PDB file of C-alpha atoms in Angstrom:
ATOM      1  CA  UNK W   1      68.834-178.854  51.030  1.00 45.00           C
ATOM      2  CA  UNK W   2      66.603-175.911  51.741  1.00 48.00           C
ATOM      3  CA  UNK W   3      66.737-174.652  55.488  1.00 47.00           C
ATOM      4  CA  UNK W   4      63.495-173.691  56.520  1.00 60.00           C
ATOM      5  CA  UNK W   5      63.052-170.841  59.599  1.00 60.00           C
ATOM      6  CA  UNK W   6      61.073-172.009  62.513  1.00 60.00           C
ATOM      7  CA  UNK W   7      60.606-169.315  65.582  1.00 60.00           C
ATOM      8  CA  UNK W   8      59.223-170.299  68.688  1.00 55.00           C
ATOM      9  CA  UNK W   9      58.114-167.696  71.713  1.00 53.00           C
ATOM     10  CA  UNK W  10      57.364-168.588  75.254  1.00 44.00           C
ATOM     11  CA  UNK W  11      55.959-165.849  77.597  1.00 40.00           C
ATOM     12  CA  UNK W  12      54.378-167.237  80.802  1.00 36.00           C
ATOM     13  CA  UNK W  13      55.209-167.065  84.772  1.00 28.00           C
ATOM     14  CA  UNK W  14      58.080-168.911  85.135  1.00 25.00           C
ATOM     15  CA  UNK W  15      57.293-170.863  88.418  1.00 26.00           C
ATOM     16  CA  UNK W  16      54.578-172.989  86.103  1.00 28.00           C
ATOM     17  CA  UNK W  17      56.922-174.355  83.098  1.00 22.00           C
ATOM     18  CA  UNK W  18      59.277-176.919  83.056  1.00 21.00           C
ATOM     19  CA  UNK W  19      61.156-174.400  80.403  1.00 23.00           C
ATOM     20  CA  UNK W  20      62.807-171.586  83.293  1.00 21.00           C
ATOM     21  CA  UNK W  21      64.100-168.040  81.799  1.00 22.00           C
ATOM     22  CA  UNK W  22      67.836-168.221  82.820  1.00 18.00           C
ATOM     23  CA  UNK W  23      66.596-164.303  83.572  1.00 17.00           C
ATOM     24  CA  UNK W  24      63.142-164.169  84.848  1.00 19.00           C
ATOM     25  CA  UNK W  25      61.071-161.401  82.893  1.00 24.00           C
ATOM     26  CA  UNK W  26      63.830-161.027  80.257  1.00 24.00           C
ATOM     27  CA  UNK W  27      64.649-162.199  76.827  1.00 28.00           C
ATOM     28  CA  UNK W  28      66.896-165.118  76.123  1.00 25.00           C
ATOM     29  CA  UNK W  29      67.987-166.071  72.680  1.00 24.00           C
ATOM     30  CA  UNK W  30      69.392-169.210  72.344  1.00 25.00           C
ATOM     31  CA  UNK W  31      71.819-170.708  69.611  1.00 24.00           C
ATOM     32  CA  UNK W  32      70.575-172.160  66.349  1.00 24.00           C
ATOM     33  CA  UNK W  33      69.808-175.609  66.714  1.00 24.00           C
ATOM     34  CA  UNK W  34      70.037-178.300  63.727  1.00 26.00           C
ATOM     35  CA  UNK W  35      67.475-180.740  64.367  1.00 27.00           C
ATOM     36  CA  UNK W  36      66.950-181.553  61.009  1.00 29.00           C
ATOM     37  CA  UNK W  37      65.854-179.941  57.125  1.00 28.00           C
ATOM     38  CA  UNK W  38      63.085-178.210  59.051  1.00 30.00           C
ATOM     39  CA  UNK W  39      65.214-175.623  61.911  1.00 31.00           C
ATOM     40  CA  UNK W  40      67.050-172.657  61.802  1.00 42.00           C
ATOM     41  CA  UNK W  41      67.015-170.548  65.345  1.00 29.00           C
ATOM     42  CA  UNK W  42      64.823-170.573  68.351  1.00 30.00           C
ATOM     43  CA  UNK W  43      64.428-168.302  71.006  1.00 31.00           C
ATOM     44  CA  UNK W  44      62.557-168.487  74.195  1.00 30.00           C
ATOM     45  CA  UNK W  45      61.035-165.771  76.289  1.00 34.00           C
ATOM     46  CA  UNK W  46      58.748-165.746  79.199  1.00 30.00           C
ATOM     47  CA  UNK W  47      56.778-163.169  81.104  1.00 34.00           C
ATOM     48  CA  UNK W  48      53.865-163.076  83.390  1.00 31.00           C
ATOM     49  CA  UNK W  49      50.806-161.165  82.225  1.00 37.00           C
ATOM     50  CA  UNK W  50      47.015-160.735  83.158  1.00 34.00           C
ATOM     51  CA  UNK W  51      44.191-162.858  84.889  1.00 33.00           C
ATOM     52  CA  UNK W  52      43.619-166.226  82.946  1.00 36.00           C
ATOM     53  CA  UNK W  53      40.973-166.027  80.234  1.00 41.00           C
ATOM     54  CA  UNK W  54      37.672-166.846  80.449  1.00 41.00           C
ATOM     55  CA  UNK W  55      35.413-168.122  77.171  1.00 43.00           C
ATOM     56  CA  UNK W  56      36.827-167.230  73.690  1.00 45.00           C
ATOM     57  CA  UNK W  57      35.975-164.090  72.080  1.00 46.00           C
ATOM     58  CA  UNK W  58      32.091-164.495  70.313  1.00 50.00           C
ATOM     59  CA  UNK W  59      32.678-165.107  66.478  1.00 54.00           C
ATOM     60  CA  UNK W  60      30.129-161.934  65.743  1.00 65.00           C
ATOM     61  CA  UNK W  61      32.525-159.061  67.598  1.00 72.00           C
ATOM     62  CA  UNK W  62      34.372-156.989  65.116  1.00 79.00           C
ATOM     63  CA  UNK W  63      37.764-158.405  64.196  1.00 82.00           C
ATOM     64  CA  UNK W  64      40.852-156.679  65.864  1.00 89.00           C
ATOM     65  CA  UNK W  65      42.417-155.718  62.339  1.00 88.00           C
ATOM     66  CA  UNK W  66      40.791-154.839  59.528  1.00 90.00           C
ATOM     67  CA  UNK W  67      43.544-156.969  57.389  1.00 90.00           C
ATOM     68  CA  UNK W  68      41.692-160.336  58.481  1.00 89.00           C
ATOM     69  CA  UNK W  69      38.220-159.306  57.123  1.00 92.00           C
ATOM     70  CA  UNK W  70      37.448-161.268  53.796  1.00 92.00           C
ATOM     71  CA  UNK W  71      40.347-163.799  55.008  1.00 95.00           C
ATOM     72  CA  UNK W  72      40.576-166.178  52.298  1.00 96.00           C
ATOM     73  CA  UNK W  73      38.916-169.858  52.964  1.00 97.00           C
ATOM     74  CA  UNK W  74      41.518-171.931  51.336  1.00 97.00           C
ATOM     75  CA  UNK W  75      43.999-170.225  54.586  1.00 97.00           C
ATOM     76  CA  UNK W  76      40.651-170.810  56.643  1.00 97.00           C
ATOM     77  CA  UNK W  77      40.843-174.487  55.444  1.00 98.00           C
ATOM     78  CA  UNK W  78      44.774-175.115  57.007  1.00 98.00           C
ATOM     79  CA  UNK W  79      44.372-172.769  59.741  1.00 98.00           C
ATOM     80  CA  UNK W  80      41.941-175.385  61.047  1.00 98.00           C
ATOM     81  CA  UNK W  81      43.848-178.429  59.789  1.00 98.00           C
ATOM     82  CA  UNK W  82      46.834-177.240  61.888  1.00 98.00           C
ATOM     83  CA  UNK W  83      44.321-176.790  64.982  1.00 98.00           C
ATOM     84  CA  UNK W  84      43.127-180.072  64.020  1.00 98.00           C
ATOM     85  CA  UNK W  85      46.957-182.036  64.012  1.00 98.00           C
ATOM     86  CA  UNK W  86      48.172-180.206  66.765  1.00 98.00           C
ATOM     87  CA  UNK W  87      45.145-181.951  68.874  1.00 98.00           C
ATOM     88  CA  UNK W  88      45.892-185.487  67.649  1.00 98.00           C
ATOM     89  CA  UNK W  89      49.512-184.993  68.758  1.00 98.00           C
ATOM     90  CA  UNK W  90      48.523-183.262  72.136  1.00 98.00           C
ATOM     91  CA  UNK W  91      46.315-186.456  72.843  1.00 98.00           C
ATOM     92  CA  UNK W  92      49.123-188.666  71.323  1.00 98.00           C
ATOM     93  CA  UNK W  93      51.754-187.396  73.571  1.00 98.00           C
ATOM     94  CA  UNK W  94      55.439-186.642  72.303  1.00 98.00           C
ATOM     95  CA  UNK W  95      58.906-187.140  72.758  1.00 97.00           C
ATOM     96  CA  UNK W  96      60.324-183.191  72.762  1.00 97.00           C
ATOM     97  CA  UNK W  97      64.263-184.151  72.613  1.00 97.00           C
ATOM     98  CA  UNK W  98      65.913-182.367  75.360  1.00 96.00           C
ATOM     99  CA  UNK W  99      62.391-181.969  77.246  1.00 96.00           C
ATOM    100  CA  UNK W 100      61.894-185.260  77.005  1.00 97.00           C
ATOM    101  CA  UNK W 101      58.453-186.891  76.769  1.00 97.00           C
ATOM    102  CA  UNK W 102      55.445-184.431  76.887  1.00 97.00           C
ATOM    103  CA  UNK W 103      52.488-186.782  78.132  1.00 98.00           C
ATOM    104  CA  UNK W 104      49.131-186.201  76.229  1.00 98.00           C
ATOM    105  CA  UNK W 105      47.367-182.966  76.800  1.00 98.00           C
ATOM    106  CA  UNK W 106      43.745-182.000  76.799  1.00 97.00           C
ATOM    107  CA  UNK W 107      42.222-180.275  72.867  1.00 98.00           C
ATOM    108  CA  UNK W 108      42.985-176.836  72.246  1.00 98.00           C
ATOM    109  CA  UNK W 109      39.826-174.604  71.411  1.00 98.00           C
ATOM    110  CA  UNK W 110      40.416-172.186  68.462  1.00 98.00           C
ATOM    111  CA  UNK W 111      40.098-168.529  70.501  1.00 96.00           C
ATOM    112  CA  UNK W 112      39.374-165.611  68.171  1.00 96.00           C
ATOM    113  CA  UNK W 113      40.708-163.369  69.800  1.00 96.00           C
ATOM    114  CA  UNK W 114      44.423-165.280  69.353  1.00 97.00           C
ATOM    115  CA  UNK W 115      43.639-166.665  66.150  1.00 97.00           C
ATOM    116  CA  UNK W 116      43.639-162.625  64.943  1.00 96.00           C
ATOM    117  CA  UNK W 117      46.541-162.163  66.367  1.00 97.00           C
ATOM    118  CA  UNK W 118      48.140-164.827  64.813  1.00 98.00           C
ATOM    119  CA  UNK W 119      46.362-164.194  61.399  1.00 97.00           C
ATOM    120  CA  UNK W 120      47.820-160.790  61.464  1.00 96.00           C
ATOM    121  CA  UNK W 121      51.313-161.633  62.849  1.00 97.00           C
ATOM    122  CA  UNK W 122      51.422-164.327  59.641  1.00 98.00           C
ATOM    123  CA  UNK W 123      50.203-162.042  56.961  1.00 96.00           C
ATOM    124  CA  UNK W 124      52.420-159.351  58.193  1.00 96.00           C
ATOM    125  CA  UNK W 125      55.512-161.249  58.028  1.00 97.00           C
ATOM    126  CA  UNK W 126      54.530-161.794  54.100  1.00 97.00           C
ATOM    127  CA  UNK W 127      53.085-158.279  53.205  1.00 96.00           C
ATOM    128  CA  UNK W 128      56.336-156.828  54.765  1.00 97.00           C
ATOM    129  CA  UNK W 129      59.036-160.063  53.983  1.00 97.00           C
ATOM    130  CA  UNK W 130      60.636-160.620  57.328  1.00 96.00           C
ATOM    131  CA  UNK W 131      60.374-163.432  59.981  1.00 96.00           C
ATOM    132  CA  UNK W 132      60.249-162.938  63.338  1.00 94.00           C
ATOM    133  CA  UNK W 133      58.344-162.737  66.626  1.00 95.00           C
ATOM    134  CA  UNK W 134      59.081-158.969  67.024  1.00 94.00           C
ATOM    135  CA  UNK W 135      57.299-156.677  64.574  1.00 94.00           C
ATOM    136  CA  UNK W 136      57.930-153.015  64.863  1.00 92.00           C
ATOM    137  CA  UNK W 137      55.793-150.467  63.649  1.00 93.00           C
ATOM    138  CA  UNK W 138      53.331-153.716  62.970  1.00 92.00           C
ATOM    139  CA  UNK W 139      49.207-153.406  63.129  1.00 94.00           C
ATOM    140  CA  UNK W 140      49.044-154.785  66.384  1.00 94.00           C
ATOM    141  CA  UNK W 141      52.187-154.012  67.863  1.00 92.00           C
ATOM    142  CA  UNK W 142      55.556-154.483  68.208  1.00 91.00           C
ATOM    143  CA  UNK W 143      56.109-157.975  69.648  1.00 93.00           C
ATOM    144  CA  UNK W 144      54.421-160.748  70.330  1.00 93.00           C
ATOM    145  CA  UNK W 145      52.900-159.627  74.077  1.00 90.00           C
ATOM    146  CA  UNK W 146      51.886-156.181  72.410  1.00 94.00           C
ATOM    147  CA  UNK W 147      49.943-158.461  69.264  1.00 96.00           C
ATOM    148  CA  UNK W 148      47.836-160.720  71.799  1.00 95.00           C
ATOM    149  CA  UNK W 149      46.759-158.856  74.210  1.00 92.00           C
ATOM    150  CA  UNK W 150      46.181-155.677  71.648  1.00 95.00           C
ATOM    151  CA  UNK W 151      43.942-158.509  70.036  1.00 96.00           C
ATOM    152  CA  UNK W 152      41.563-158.503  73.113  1.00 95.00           C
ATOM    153  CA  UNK W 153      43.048-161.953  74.754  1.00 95.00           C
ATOM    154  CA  UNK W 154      43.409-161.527  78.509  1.00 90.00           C
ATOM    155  CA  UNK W 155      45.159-164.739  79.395  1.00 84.00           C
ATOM    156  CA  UNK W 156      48.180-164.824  81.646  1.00 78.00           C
ATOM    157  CA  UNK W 157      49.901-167.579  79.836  1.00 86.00           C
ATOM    158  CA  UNK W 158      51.035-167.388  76.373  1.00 92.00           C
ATOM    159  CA  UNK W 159      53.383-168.031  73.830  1.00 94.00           C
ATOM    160  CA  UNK W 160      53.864-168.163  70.153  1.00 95.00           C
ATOM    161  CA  UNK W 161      55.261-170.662  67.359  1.00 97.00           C
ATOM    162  CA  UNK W 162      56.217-169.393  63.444  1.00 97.00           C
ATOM    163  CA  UNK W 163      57.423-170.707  60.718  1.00 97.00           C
ATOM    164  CA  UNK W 164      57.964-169.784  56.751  1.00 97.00           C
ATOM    165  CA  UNK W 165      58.481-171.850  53.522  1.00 97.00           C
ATOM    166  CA  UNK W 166      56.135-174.925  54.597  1.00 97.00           C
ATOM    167  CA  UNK W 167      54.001-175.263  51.895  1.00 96.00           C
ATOM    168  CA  UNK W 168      51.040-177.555  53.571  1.00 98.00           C
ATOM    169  CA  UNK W 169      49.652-178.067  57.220  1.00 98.00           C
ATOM    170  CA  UNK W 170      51.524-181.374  57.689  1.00 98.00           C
ATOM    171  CA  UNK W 171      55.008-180.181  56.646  1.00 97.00           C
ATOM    172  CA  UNK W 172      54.759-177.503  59.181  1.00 97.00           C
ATOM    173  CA  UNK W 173      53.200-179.543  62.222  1.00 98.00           C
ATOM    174  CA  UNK W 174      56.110-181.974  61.297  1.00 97.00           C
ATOM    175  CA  UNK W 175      58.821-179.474  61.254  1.00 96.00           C
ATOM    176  CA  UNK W 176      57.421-177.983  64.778  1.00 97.00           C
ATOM    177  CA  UNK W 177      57.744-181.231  66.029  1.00 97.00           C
ATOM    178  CA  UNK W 178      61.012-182.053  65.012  1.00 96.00           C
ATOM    179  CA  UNK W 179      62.106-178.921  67.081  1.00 96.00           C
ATOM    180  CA  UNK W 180      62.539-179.739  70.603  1.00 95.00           C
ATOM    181  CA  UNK W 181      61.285-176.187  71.457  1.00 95.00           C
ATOM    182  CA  UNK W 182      58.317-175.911  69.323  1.00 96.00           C
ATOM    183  CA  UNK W 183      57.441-179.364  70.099  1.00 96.00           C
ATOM    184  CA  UNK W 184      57.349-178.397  73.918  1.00 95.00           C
ATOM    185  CA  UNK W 185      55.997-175.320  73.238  1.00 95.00           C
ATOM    186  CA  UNK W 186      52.641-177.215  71.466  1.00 97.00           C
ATOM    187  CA  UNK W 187      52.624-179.914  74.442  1.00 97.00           C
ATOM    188  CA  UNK W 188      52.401-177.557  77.015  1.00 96.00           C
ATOM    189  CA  UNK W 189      49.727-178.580  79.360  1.00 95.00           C
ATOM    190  CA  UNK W 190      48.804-175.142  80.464  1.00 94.00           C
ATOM    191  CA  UNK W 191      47.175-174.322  77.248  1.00 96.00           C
ATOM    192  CA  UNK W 192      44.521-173.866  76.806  1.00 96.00           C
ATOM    193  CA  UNK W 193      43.398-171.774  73.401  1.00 97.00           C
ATOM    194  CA  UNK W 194      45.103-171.272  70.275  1.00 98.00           C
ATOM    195  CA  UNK W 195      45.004-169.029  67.246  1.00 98.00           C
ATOM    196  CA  UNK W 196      46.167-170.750  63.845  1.00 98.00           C
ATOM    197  CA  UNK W 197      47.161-168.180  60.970  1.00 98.00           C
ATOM    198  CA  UNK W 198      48.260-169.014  57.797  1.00 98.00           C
ATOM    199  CA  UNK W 199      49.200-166.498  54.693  1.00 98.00           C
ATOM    200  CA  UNK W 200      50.435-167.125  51.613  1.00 98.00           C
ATOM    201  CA  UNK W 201      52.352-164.093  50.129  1.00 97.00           C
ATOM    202  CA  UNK W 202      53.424-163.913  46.092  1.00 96.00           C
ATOM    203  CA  UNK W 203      57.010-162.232  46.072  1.00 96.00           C
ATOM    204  CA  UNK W 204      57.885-162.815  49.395  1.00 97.00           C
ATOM    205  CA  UNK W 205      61.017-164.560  50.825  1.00 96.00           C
ATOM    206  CA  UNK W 206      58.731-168.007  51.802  1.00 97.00           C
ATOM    207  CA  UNK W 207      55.911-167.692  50.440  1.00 97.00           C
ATOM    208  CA  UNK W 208      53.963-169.644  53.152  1.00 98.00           C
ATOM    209  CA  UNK W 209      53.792-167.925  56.867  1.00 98.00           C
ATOM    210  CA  UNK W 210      52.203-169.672  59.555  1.00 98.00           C
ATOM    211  CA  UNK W 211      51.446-168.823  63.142  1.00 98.00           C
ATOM    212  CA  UNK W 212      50.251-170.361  66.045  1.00 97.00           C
ATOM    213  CA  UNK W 213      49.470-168.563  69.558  1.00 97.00           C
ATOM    214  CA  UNK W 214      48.805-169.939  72.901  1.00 96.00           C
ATOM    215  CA  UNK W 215      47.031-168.771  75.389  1.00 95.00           C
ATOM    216  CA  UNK W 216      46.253-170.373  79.262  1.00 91.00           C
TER     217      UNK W 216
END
């Protein structure tokens, strides 16, 4: 069976999650859990960053890449079916494994600025056939805290979920969830935006690359 690659990023001031660096303000990577068909590694990492953000970015300001202009509607169409399970499951509550139970959490409004950041996160990780949080030399940045904020979002808590090879909106929410790390990750009641990106790439490793970042 077919091990799909599911990433999950946490950056955020410690003293507020349940999930505590075992460095504060520096990178942990933990070992590859096997959760199921859908996990290969996970790594954590939390920092603190700016004031909490205010409204979401107005849909008529310029885009903060040029690569999302024209962005394709069928992508459009699961970016917003992902925003759309991720919400039934926040108001459903879950059962995160070694988190234990996450108790329902309030919807998640689609930010723009995030959802660029995510949209250009996922269609880099195609156009240049890697996966991973980090992306030197990338259009936004090189990791995930350069990507958001370079985006325009100014919110102090954030974090990041990927994942490659899922070939529909359910298969991915499901394999999130059947990670104990993404599954905290989408629970976390401190959210409260999110940018969905999705990008399908011919000749790449996965084909399918999808992102989703948080913001507080």
């Amino acid at each position: 069976m077919r091990f799909l690659p599911l990433l999950m990023l946490l950056w955020a001031c410690t003293d507020d999650l349940p999930l505590a660096a075992p460095w504060p303000g520096s990178r942990h990577w933990s070992d590859p859990l096997d959760t199921g068909p859908s996990m290969d590694p996970t790594d954590t990492d939390q920092q603190s960053g700016p004031a909490p953000h205010g409204d979401t970015a107005p849909e008529d300001e310029p885009p903060c890449s040029e690569i999302v202009v024209d962005w394709p509607e069928d992508w459009t169409v699961w970016e917003e079916l992902v925003l759309d399970l991720t919400n039934l499951h926040r108001s459903q509550g879950a059962d995160c494994g070694v988190y234990g139970y996450q108790p329902p959490a309030g919807d998640l409004v689609m930010d723009e600025d995030l959802r660029c950041a995510a949209r250009v996160q996922a269609w880099d990780m195609g156009d240049r056939n890697y996966f991973s949080h980090d992306s030197p030399g990338g259009p936004l940045g090189d990791d995930v805290y350069e990507r958001i904020y370079n985006a325009g979002f100014s919110g102090g808590f954030v974090g990041e979920n990927i994942a490659a090879g899922y070939n529909s909106p359910d298969s991915v929410i499901a394999g999130w969830l059947a990670s104990d790390g993404h599954c905290q990750n989408m629970m976390q009641q401190g959210y409260h935006y999110i940018g969905v990106g999705y990008a399908y790439m011919t000749g790449s490793s996965y084909g399918y690359y999808w992102v989703q970042d948080f913001g507080g």
